[in-house]
Amino acid sequence: MTVSKFVCFCLVLICFNAFNQSVLRFVPCLGSQAIELGKEYTIAEGRISFQSIKFYVSDFRTLTENGKLIKHWPTTLVNLEDSSSQSIGEIDSAAVRIDFLLGTDSLSNVSGILEGALDPINGMYWAWNSGYINVKSEGLYRDSTGKEFPFEFHLGGYLAPNATVRFLSFDVNPQRGIPQLVILMDDWLTYAFEKGIYSLMIPGKISAELATKVQASIQLTYRHE
Amino acid sequence: MNRLIFLLFVLISGLLSAYRFDLPIFKSKISIPKKWPKPTYDLSEKAISEEGFQLGRSLFYDPMLSRDSTISCATCHLQYTGFTHVDHNVSHGIDGRKGTRNAPALINLAWKKFFHWDGGVNHIEAQGINPLTHPAEMDNTLAEVIRRLTLNDDYRKQFQRVYGADEITTAKLMNALSQFTRSLISSNSKYDQVLRKEKGVTFTEQEQSGLVIFRQHCVSCHQEPLFTTHQFKSNGLQSDPIFKDLGRFAITGKVVDSFLFMIPTLRNIEFTFPYMHDGRFRKLKEVISYYSDKIDPANSHLSRELNGPIHLSDKQQKDLLAFLYTLTDKQFLYNPRFSFPKK
């Protein structure tokens, strides 16, 4: 094989790979807009801006048609302050299914102090009531009259019956484009706002209920470059 | 004259060497007292090294961990009083800010599964985050604590020695602190010596009578040998009007857990005053008179083990008190291994 043929071969290989694998991202949205921190958006007759959006994703897996595991990712913390944290990783072209936990598994919550994404230094750990905050969202909501409601949602708690970790599973077809997991923030936030809940920092029934709403607000869509 | 000088010289050099060489009082290996239950946490040499223990000890006594470098763990957990905060109903932290609870004694923690009066903390390593970051305690952030320790050559070297890498992380910091707190074992009171049938140690008649009363009325909750079942119960105290502490309910959200608190150990109880989660009793006598005469049987939270005042005569109260004093372990309270580390 000549050198030029070899280079050509490599290029084809690289293109093939780039075409067949794609980086999956988590994208918190309002309507069809991807959220940027600090920017104002319209939500249910009012305006909203976000100071922080952070959540844990554990046991992210890709699976083949016959349920074989392709890849398993360690727990990551998605933090909108750092857009690289929104990328989970390449989804293999053979993958037909992905599944993951939104939040931390219960073992992580009773194992003392962990490192990396689970280091309490990341501000996602409750000291007074041991355990992780699985989903955090803070910001300011202004209703149609201009009245301001700062909001703070720290959803966590690992104990039954109010555990807040949620399992999600989606069919995926990388041929259709680059898969992304969209979180429709307005879905669950308006639900809370309508109930007059703007601050929630303890585990319990309401946290568990909201965690289920967040779970339902996540959809798999495809991006086309 | 020469002989006198020589003798003085011998004496002084002897004294000096006693300072220079820190004679180990205990082996670094922790021995679990015979007939005690299995501890929750590993106390083997694998889990607690001499260097790890010493690092934990330095951290425990170091005010650098607090925001303004004024408060260390030992400010609220004083060795001579069983590592509790004497003279304060509820503990005082930074800027004199008051907490809402009495600092518990730190004794035989390695046998516990849950920490704090409401059991909100589920791991001994996770406990340390509370005091470090609580606004009424040390009021610092984890990032700042790690930053300060990382800037300190001495600590970096110590962490290197214990963990084989000088990068300081939250997990290592908390593990080091817990190597110290896990080692705080008290098992050499007169009570222990009598039970071990040590030569020449016996209960007085009064203490023996107190033990009988104790085993009749108290042991169902303050179970030997740790003097606690580690459960959450109510001994019938009326809720305090200021803090309105709901106890275990705040953690579990279950109505049946309202006003339940951890059953504290009674080891070294002579010195761990004030008593109860809010420090409402200053004297042990008051506690005994509470159990004897003041429990409100109509209190709906009162746990089954008690169904009202236990009615002890004056003599019985004194006997019970005498027995409780036998739980004092001077070797623990004055063990130089647990005291402020002199550099």
Coordinates of C-alpha atoms in Angstrom, one line a residue:
Chain A
M1 CA 0.0 0.0 0.0
T2 CA 1.4 3.4 -0.9
V3 CA 1.5 6.2 1.6
S4 CA -1.2 8.2 -0.1
K5 CA -3.5 5.2 -0.2
F6 CA -2.9 4.6 3.5
V7 CA -3.7 8.2 4.3
C8 CA -6.8 8.0 2.2
F9 CA -7.8 4.8 4.0
C10 CA -7.3 6.5 7.4
L11 CA -9.4 9.5 6.3
V12 CA -12.2 7.3 5.3
L13 CA -12.0 5.5 8.6
I14 CA -12.1 8.8 10.5
C15 CA -15.0 10.1 8.5
F16 CA -16.9 6.9 8.9
N17 CA -16.4 7.0 12.7
A18 CA -17.4 10.7 12.9
F19 CA -20.5 9.9 10.9
N20 CA -21.4 6.9 13.0
Q21 CA -20.8 8.2 16.5
S22 CA -22.2 11.3 18.0
V23 CA -21.9 13.1 21.2
L24 CA -25.0 13.1 23.3
R25 CA -25.8 16.3 25.2
F26 CA -28.3 17.2 27.9
V27 CA -30.0 20.4 27.0
P28 CA -32.3 22.2 29.5
C29 CA -34.8 24.2 27.4
L30 CA -37.7 26.7 27.7
G31 CA -40.0 26.0 24.9
S32 CA -37.7 25.4 22.0
Q33 CA -34.8 27.5 23.3
A34 CA -31.8 26.1 25.0
I35 CA -31.3 27.9 28.3
E36 CA -28.4 30.2 29.0
L37 CA -27.8 31.2 32.6
G38 CA -28.6 34.8 33.3
K39 CA -30.8 35.3 30.2
E40 CA -34.5 36.1 30.5
Y41 CA -37.2 33.9 28.9
T42 CA -40.9 33.9 28.7
I43 CA -42.7 31.4 30.8
A44 CA -46.5 31.1 31.5
E45 CA -47.4 34.8 31.3
G46 CA -44.3 35.7 33.1
R47 CA -40.5 36.0 32.7
I48 CA -37.9 33.8 34.1
S49 CA -34.1 33.7 34.4
F50 CA -31.8 31.1 35.8
Q51 CA -28.8 31.4 38.1
S52 CA -28.0 27.7 38.2
I53 CA -29.2 24.4 36.8
K54 CA -27.3 21.3 38.0
F55 CA -28.2 17.7 38.1
Y56 CA -26.7 14.2 38.5
V57 CA -26.8 11.5 35.8
S58 CA -25.8 8.1 37.0
D59 CA -25.4 4.7 35.3
F60 CA -25.7 6.1 31.8
R61 CA -25.6 3.1 29.5
T62 CA -25.9 2.3 25.8
L63 CA -27.3 -1.0 24.8
T64 CA -27.5 -3.1 21.5
E65 CA -30.6 -4.5 19.9
N66 CA -30.4 -7.7 22.0
G67 CA -29.8 -5.8 25.2
K68 CA -26.0 -6.2 25.4
L69 CA -24.2 -3.4 27.2
I70 CA -22.0 -1.3 24.9
K71 CA -20.8 1.3 27.3
H72 CA -21.4 2.4 30.9
W73 CA -20.5 5.9 32.2
P74 CA -19.6 6.8 35.7
T75 CA -21.8 9.4 37.5
T76 CA -21.5 12.8 36.1
L77 CA -22.7 16.2 37.3
V78 CA -24.3 18.3 34.5
N79 CA -23.8 21.9 35.4
L80 CA -24.9 24.7 33.0
E81 CA -22.0 26.9 34.2
D82 CA -19.7 24.5 32.3
S83 CA -21.2 23.6 28.9
S84 CA -18.7 20.7 28.5
S85 CA -20.4 19.0 31.4
Q86 CA -23.6 18.8 29.3
S87 CA -21.9 16.2 27.0
I88 CA -22.2 12.7 28.1
G89 CA -20.2 11.1 25.4
E90 CA -20.2 9.3 22.0
I91 CA -23.2 7.2 21.3
D92 CA -22.1 4.1 19.4
S93 CA -23.8 3.5 16.0
A94 CA -24.9 0.1 17.2
A95 CA -26.8 1.5 20.1
V96 CA -30.6 1.2 20.0
R97 CA -31.3 2.0 23.6
I98 CA -30.0 4.3 26.2
D99 CA -30.9 4.3 29.9
F100 CA -29.8 6.2 33.0
L101 CA -30.7 7.4 36.4
L102 CA -31.6 11.1 36.9
G103 CA -29.9 11.6 40.2
T104 CA -27.6 9.5 42.4
D105 CA -28.1 5.9 43.2
S106 CA -29.0 5.1 46.8
L107 CA -25.6 3.5 47.6
S108 CA -23.8 6.7 46.8
N109 CA -26.0 8.4 49.4
V110 CA -24.9 6.1 52.3
S111 CA -21.2 5.6 51.5
G112 CA -19.7 8.5 53.3
I113 CA -17.8 11.0 51.3
L114 CA -17.0 10.2 47.6
E115 CA -14.7 11.9 45.1
G116 CA -14.9 13.4 41.7
A117 CA -18.4 14.3 40.5
L118 CA -19.8 13.2 43.9
D119 CA -17.4 15.3 46.0
P120 CA -19.6 17.5 48.3
I121 CA -17.4 20.4 47.3
N122 CA -19.7 20.6 44.2
G123 CA -22.5 22.0 46.4
M124 CA -24.8 19.1 45.7
Y125 CA -24.6 17.5 49.1
W126 CA -26.8 18.0 52.2
A127 CA -24.9 18.0 55.4
W128 CA -27.7 18.1 57.9
N129 CA -29.6 15.3 56.3
S130 CA -27.0 13.2 54.6
G131 CA -27.5 12.7 50.9
Y132 CA -27.2 14.3 47.5
I133 CA -29.3 17.0 45.9
N134 CA -30.1 15.2 42.7
V135 CA -31.5 18.2 40.8
K136 CA -30.9 21.9 41.6
S137 CA -32.4 24.9 39.8
E138 CA -32.3 28.5 41.1
G139 CA -33.3 31.7 39.6
L140 CA -35.9 34.5 39.4
Y141 CA -39.5 34.3 38.2
R142 CA -41.5 37.5 37.5
D143 CA -45.3 37.1 37.0
S144 CA -47.4 39.1 34.6
T145 CA -47.9 41.9 37.2
G146 CA -44.1 42.2 37.6
K147 CA -44.1 40.7 41.1
E148 CA -40.8 38.9 41.7
F149 CA -40.4 35.3 43.0
P150 CA -36.9 34.1 43.6
F151 CA -37.0 30.3 43.3
E152 CA -34.8 27.6 44.7
F153 CA -35.4 23.9 44.0
H154 CA -33.1 21.4 45.6
L155 CA -34.6 18.1 44.9
G156 CA -33.1 15.2 46.8
G157 CA -33.7 12.4 49.3
Y158 CA -32.9 8.8 48.9
L159 CA -35.2 7.2 51.5
A160 CA -38.4 5.4 50.5
P161 CA -41.1 6.3 50.0
N162 CA -39.8 9.7 49.0
A163 CA -36.7 8.8 47.0
T164 CA -36.0 11.3 44.2
V165 CA -33.8 9.3 41.9
R166 CA -35.6 8.5 38.6
F167 CA -34.9 5.9 35.9
L168 CA -35.2 6.9 32.3
S169 CA -34.9 4.8 29.1
F170 CA -35.2 5.8 25.5
D171 CA -35.0 4.1 22.1
V172 CA -32.3 5.8 20.1
N173 CA -31.3 5.7 16.4
P174 CA -28.1 7.5 15.7
Q175 CA -28.8 7.3 12.0
R176 CA -31.5 10.0 12.5
G177 CA -29.1 12.6 13.7
I178 CA -27.3 13.5 16.9
P179 CA -29.3 12.4 19.9
Q180 CA -29.9 14.9 22.6
L181 CA -31.8 14.8 25.9
V182 CA -34.0 17.9 26.2
I183 CA -35.3 18.9 29.6
L184 CA -38.4 21.0 29.3
M185 CA -37.9 23.1 32.3
D186 CA -41.2 25.0 32.0
D187 CA -43.1 21.7 32.3
W188 CA -42.1 21.1 35.9
L189 CA -41.5 24.7 37.0
T190 CA -44.9 25.9 36.0
Y191 CA -46.4 22.9 37.9
A192 CA -44.6 24.0 41.0
F193 CA -45.3 27.8 40.6
E194 CA -49.0 27.1 40.1
K195 CA -49.0 25.4 43.5
G196 CA -47.3 28.4 45.0
I197 CA -44.0 26.5 45.6
Y198 CA -40.9 28.5 44.9
S199 CA -38.5 27.1 47.4
L200 CA -38.0 23.4 48.2
M201 CA -34.8 22.4 50.0
I202 CA -35.8 19.2 51.9
P203 CA -36.6 15.7 51.0
G204 CA -40.2 14.6 51.2
K205 CA -43.4 14.0 49.3
I206 CA -43.3 17.2 47.3
S207 CA -39.7 16.6 46.2
A208 CA -40.5 13.1 45.1
E209 CA -43.5 14.5 43.2
L210 CA -41.4 17.1 41.5
A211 CA -38.7 14.6 40.6
T212 CA -41.3 12.6 38.8
K213 CA -42.3 15.8 36.9
V214 CA -38.7 16.4 35.9
Q215 CA -38.4 12.9 34.8
A216 CA -41.5 13.3 32.5
S217 CA -40.1 16.6 31.1
I218 CA -37.1 14.8 29.6
Q219 CA -37.3 13.9 25.9
L220 CA -35.0 12.5 23.3
T221 CA -34.7 14.5 20.2
Y222 CA -32.3 14.6 17.3
R223 CA -30.0 17.5 16.2
H224 CA -28.9 17.9 12.6
E225 CA -25.6 19.6 12.0
Chain B
M1 CA 29.1 18.8 95.9
N2 CA 30.2 17.2 92.6
R3 CA 27.9 14.3 93.4
L4 CA 25.0 16.7 93.9
I5 CA 25.6 18.4 90.6
F6 CA 25.9 15.0 88.9
L7 CA 22.6 13.9 90.5
L8 CA 20.9 17.1 89.3
F9 CA 22.3 16.5 85.9
V10 CA 20.9 13.0 85.8
L11 CA 17.5 14.2 87.0
I12 CA 17.3 17.0 84.5
S13 CA 18.3 14.9 81.5
G14 CA 15.8 12.3 82.6
L15 CA 13.1 15.0 82.7
L16 CA 14.1 16.3 79.3
S17 CA 14.1 12.9 77.7
A18 CA 10.6 12.4 79.1
Y19 CA 9.6 15.4 77.0
R20 CA 11.5 14.5 73.9
F21 CA 10.1 11.0 73.6
D22 CA 6.4 10.8 73.5
L23 CA 6.0 7.5 75.2
P24 CA 3.1 5.7 73.7
I25 CA 0.4 5.1 76.2
F26 CA -1.7 3.0 73.9
K27 CA -0.6 0.9 71.0
S28 CA -1.7 2.4 67.7
K29 CA -3.7 -0.7 67.1
I30 CA -7.2 -0.3 68.5
S31 CA -8.4 -3.3 70.5
I32 CA -12.2 -3.7 70.6
P33 CA -13.3 -4.4 74.1
K34 CA -14.1 -8.0 74.8
K35 CA -17.8 -8.9 74.7
W36 CA -18.7 -5.7 72.9
P37 CA -20.8 -5.8 69.8
K38 CA -19.1 -5.5 66.4
P39 CA -18.5 -1.9 65.6
T40 CA -20.2 -0.3 62.5
Y41 CA -16.9 1.1 61.3
D42 CA -13.7 -0.6 60.6
L43 CA -11.2 -0.1 63.5
S44 CA -8.4 -2.3 62.1
E45 CA -5.0 -1.1 61.2
K46 CA -6.1 -1.1 57.6
A47 CA -8.6 1.6 58.3
I48 CA -6.9 3.6 61.0
S49 CA -3.1 4.1 60.7
E50 CA -1.1 5.9 63.3
E51 CA -0.3 8.7 60.8
G52 CA -4.0 8.9 59.8
F53 CA -5.0 9.1 63.5
Q54 CA -2.4 11.9 64.2
L55 CA -3.5 13.8 61.1
G56 CA -7.2 13.6 62.2
R57 CA -6.1 14.7 65.7
S58 CA -4.3 17.8 64.3
L59 CA -7.3 18.7 62.2
F60 CA -9.6 18.2 65.1
Y61 CA -7.7 20.7 67.2
D62 CA -7.0 23.2 64.4
P63 CA -9.0 26.5 64.4
M64 CA -7.7 27.1 60.8
L65 CA -10.6 25.1 59.6
S66 CA -13.1 27.8 60.7
R67 CA -13.8 30.9 58.6
D68 CA -12.0 33.3 60.9
S69 CA -9.6 30.7 62.3
T70 CA -11.0 31.1 65.9
I71 CA -12.9 27.8 66.3
S72 CA -11.8 24.2 66.2
C73 CA -13.8 21.1 66.7
A74 CA -12.4 21.0 70.2
T75 CA -14.0 24.3 71.0
C76 CA -17.3 22.5 71.3
H77 CA -15.9 19.0 72.0
L78 CA -13.6 19.2 75.0
Q79 CA -11.8 16.1 76.0
Y80 CA -12.1 16.5 79.7
T81 CA -15.8 16.5 79.5
G82 CA -16.2 13.5 77.2
F83 CA -15.8 15.8 74.1
T84 CA -18.9 17.8 74.8
H85 CA -19.4 21.5 75.3
V86 CA -19.6 22.3 79.0
D87 CA -21.5 25.2 80.4
H88 CA -23.5 25.8 77.3
N89 CA -27.1 24.6 76.9
V90 CA -26.7 24.8 73.1
S91 CA -23.3 25.1 71.6
H92 CA -21.7 28.5 70.7
G93 CA -19.8 28.8 67.4
I94 CA -18.3 31.6 65.4
D95 CA -19.0 35.2 66.4
G96 CA -20.7 33.7 69.5
R97 CA -23.6 32.5 67.3
K98 CA -25.7 30.0 69.0
G99 CA -26.7 26.7 67.6
T100 CA -30.0 25.1 68.5
R101 CA -28.7 21.9 70.1
N102 CA -26.4 20.7 72.8
A103 CA -23.1 19.2 71.5
P104 CA -23.2 15.5 72.2
A105 CA -20.3 13.7 73.8
L106 CA -18.0 12.0 71.3
I107 CA -17.7 8.5 72.8
N108 CA -17.7 5.1 71.1
L109 CA -18.9 6.7 67.9
A110 CA -17.6 3.7 65.9
W111 CA -20.6 1.8 67.0
K112 CA -23.1 4.3 65.8
K113 CA -25.0 4.1 62.5
F114 CA -26.6 7.6 62.6
F115 CA -25.2 10.8 64.0
H116 CA -26.7 14.0 65.5
W117 CA -29.7 14.1 67.8
D118 CA -32.1 13.5 65.0
G119 CA -29.9 10.9 63.2
G120 CA -29.8 13.1 60.1
V121 CA -26.2 12.1 59.3
N122 CA -25.8 8.6 58.0
H123 CA -22.0 8.2 58.0
I124 CA -19.3 9.2 60.4
E125 CA -17.3 10.6 57.5
A126 CA -20.2 12.7 56.3
Q127 CA -20.6 14.2 59.8
G128 CA -17.7 16.6 59.5
I129 CA -19.2 18.6 56.8
N130 CA -21.8 20.0 59.2
P131 CA -19.6 21.8 61.6
L132 CA -17.3 23.0 58.9
T133 CA -20.0 24.7 56.9
H134 CA -22.7 25.5 59.5
P135 CA -23.1 29.3 59.8
A136 CA -23.5 28.9 63.6
E137 CA -20.5 26.7 63.9
M138 CA -17.3 27.1 61.8
D139 CA -19.0 28.9 58.9
N140 CA -16.5 27.9 56.3
T141 CA -16.8 26.4 52.8
L142 CA -15.3 23.1 51.8
A143 CA -13.4 24.8 49.0
E144 CA -11.8 27.3 51.4
V145 CA -10.9 24.6 53.9
I146 CA -9.2 22.5 51.1
R147 CA -7.5 25.6 49.8
R148 CA -6.0 26.5 53.2
L149 CA -4.8 22.9 53.9
T150 CA -3.3 22.7 50.4
L151 CA -1.3 25.9 51.0
N152 CA 0.1 24.4 54.2
D153 CA 3.3 22.4 53.6
D154 CA 3.0 20.5 56.8
Y155 CA -0.6 19.3 56.1
R156 CA 0.3 18.5 52.5
K157 CA 3.2 16.3 53.8
Q158 CA 0.9 14.6 56.3
F159 CA -1.8 13.9 53.7
Q160 CA 1.0 12.5 51.4
R161 CA 2.1 10.2 54.2
V162 CA -1.4 8.9 55.0
Y163 CA -2.9 8.7 51.5
G164 CA 0.1 8.4 49.3
A165 CA -0.8 11.5 47.4
D166 CA -0.6 15.1 48.5
E167 CA -3.7 16.2 46.7
I168 CA -6.2 17.1 49.5
T169 CA -9.8 16.3 48.8
T170 CA -13.0 16.4 50.8
A171 CA -13.0 12.6 51.1
K172 CA -9.5 12.5 52.5
L173 CA -10.2 15.3 54.9
M174 CA -13.3 13.7 56.3
N175 CA -11.6 10.3 56.4
A176 CA -8.7 11.7 58.4
L177 CA -11.1 13.5 60.9
S178 CA -13.0 10.2 61.3
Q179 CA -9.8 8.2 62.0
F180 CA -9.5 10.4 65.1
T181 CA -13.2 10.4 66.1
R182 CA -13.6 6.7 65.5
S183 CA -10.7 6.1 67.9
L184 CA -12.4 7.8 70.8
I185 CA -13.2 4.6 72.7
S186 CA -14.1 4.6 76.4
S187 CA -14.1 1.2 78.0
N188 CA -12.1 1.5 81.2
S189 CA -14.5 2.9 83.8
K190 CA -15.0 1.3 87.2
Y191 CA -18.1 -0.4 85.8
D192 CA -16.0 -2.1 83.1
Q193 CA -13.3 -3.1 85.6
V194 CA -15.9 -4.7 87.9
L195 CA -17.5 -6.5 85.0
R196 CA -14.1 -7.7 83.8
K197 CA -13.6 -8.9 87.4
E198 CA -10.4 -7.0 87.7
K199 CA -8.5 -7.7 91.0
G200 CA -9.5 -5.4 93.9
V201 CA -12.3 -3.6 92.1
T202 CA -15.8 -4.0 93.4
F203 CA -18.9 -2.0 93.5
T204 CA -19.9 -0.4 96.8
E205 CA -23.2 -1.5 98.2
Q206 CA -24.7 1.8 97.1
E207 CA -23.4 1.4 93.5
Q208 CA -24.6 -2.2 93.4
S209 CA -28.1 -1.1 94.4
G210 CA -27.9 1.6 91.8
L211 CA -27.0 -1.0 89.1
V212 CA -30.1 -3.0 90.0
I213 CA -32.3 0.1 89.7
F214 CA -30.6 1.0 86.4
R215 CA -31.2 -2.5 85.0
Q216 CA -34.8 -2.3 86.1
H217 CA -35.7 1.1 84.6
C218 CA -33.1 2.4 82.3
V219 CA -31.3 -0.4 80.4
S220 CA -34.1 -1.0 77.9
C221 CA -32.9 2.2 76.2
H222 CA -29.5 2.8 77.7
Q223 CA -28.3 -0.7 76.9
E224 CA -25.1 -2.1 78.2
P225 CA -22.2 -2.1 77.3
L226 CA -22.6 1.0 75.1
F227 CA -25.4 2.5 77.3
T228 CA -27.5 3.1 74.3
T229 CA -29.5 1.0 71.8
H230 CA -28.8 3.7 69.2
Q231 CA -32.5 4.1 68.6
F232 CA -34.6 7.2 68.5
K233 CA -37.0 7.5 71.5
S234 CA -38.8 10.0 73.6
N235 CA -38.2 10.0 77.4
G236 CA -41.2 12.3 77.7
L237 CA -39.5 15.7 77.8
Q238 CA -41.9 18.5 76.8
S239 CA -40.9 20.2 73.6
D240 CA -38.7 23.2 74.3
P241 CA -40.6 26.4 73.7
I242 CA -37.7 28.3 72.0
F243 CA -36.3 25.9 69.4
K244 CA -39.4 23.7 68.9
D245 CA -37.2 20.9 67.9
L246 CA -39.1 18.2 66.2
G247 CA -36.2 15.7 66.4
R248 CA -36.3 12.7 64.2
F249 CA -39.4 13.9 62.4
A250 CA -37.4 16.6 60.6
I251 CA -35.4 13.8 58.9
T252 CA -38.0 11.1 58.2
G253 CA -41.1 13.2 57.8
K254 CA -43.0 10.5 59.7
V255 CA -45.4 11.7 62.3
V256 CA -44.5 8.8 64.6
D257 CA -41.0 10.1 64.7
S258 CA -42.0 13.5 66.2
F259 CA -40.0 14.6 69.2
L260 CA -37.9 11.4 69.1
F261 CA -34.2 11.9 69.8
M262 CA -31.2 9.7 69.7
I263 CA -30.6 7.8 73.0
P264 CA -27.3 9.2 74.1
T265 CA -24.6 7.0 75.8
L266 CA -24.3 7.4 79.5
R267 CA -20.6 6.7 79.6
N268 CA -18.7 9.6 81.4
I269 CA -22.1 11.1 82.2
E270 CA -20.7 12.7 85.3
F271 CA -18.8 15.1 83.1
T272 CA -20.9 15.6 80.0
F273 CA -23.3 18.1 81.4
P274 CA -25.5 19.9 80.5
Y275 CA -27.9 17.1 79.6
M276 CA -30.5 16.4 76.9
H277 CA -30.6 17.6 73.3
D278 CA -31.2 21.2 74.4
G279 CA -29.1 21.0 77.5
R280 CA -32.0 21.8 79.8
F281 CA -30.6 20.0 82.9
R282 CA -27.4 21.1 84.4
K283 CA -27.1 18.5 87.1
L284 CA -27.3 14.7 86.9
K285 CA -29.5 14.9 90.0
E286 CA -32.1 16.9 88.1
V287 CA -32.1 14.2 85.4
I288 CA -32.7 11.5 87.9
S289 CA -35.4 13.5 89.7
Y290 CA -37.0 14.1 86.2
Y291 CA -37.2 10.3 85.5
S292 CA -38.4 9.6 89.1
D293 CA -41.2 12.2 89.4
K294 CA -41.7 14.5 86.5
I295 CA -42.3 12.4 83.4
D296 CA -45.8 13.3 82.1
P297 CA -47.6 10.0 81.4
A298 CA -50.1 11.9 79.2
N299 CA -47.3 12.9 76.8
S300 CA -48.4 11.0 73.7
H301 CA -44.9 10.8 72.3
L302 CA -43.4 9.1 75.4
S303 CA -41.8 5.8 74.3
R304 CA -43.2 2.5 75.5
E305 CA -40.1 1.7 77.6
L306 CA -41.3 4.3 80.0
N307 CA -44.9 4.7 80.9
G308 CA -44.7 7.5 83.4
P309 CA -42.6 8.5 86.4
I310 CA -40.6 5.6 87.8
H311 CA -40.9 6.8 91.4
L312 CA -37.7 6.3 93.2
S313 CA -37.1 7.1 96.9
D314 CA -34.4 9.6 97.9
K315 CA -32.1 6.7 98.7
Q316 CA -32.8 5.0 95.4
Q317 CA -32.0 8.2 93.6
K318 CA -28.7 8.5 95.4
D319 CA -27.9 4.9 94.6
L320 CA -28.6 5.3 90.9
L321 CA -26.5 8.4 90.9
A322 CA -23.6 6.5 92.5
F323 CA -23.9 3.9 89.9
L324 CA -23.8 6.4 87.0
Y325 CA -20.6 7.8 88.5
T326 CA -19.0 4.4 88.0
L327 CA -19.3 5.0 84.2
T328 CA -16.5 7.7 84.5
D329 CA -13.4 6.6 82.6
K330 CA -10.5 8.9 83.7
Q331 CA -8.1 7.1 81.4
F332 CA -10.3 8.2 78.5
L333 CA -10.8 11.7 79.7
Y334 CA -7.2 12.3 80.4
N335 CA -5.6 10.1 77.7
P336 CA -2.8 12.3 76.2
R337 CA -3.3 10.5 72.9
F338 CA -6.6 12.3 72.5
S339 CA -5.5 15.7 73.7
F340 CA -4.2 18.8 72.0
P341 CA -1.2 17.7 69.8
K342 CA 1.9 19.5 71.0
K343 CA 4.2 20.1 68.0

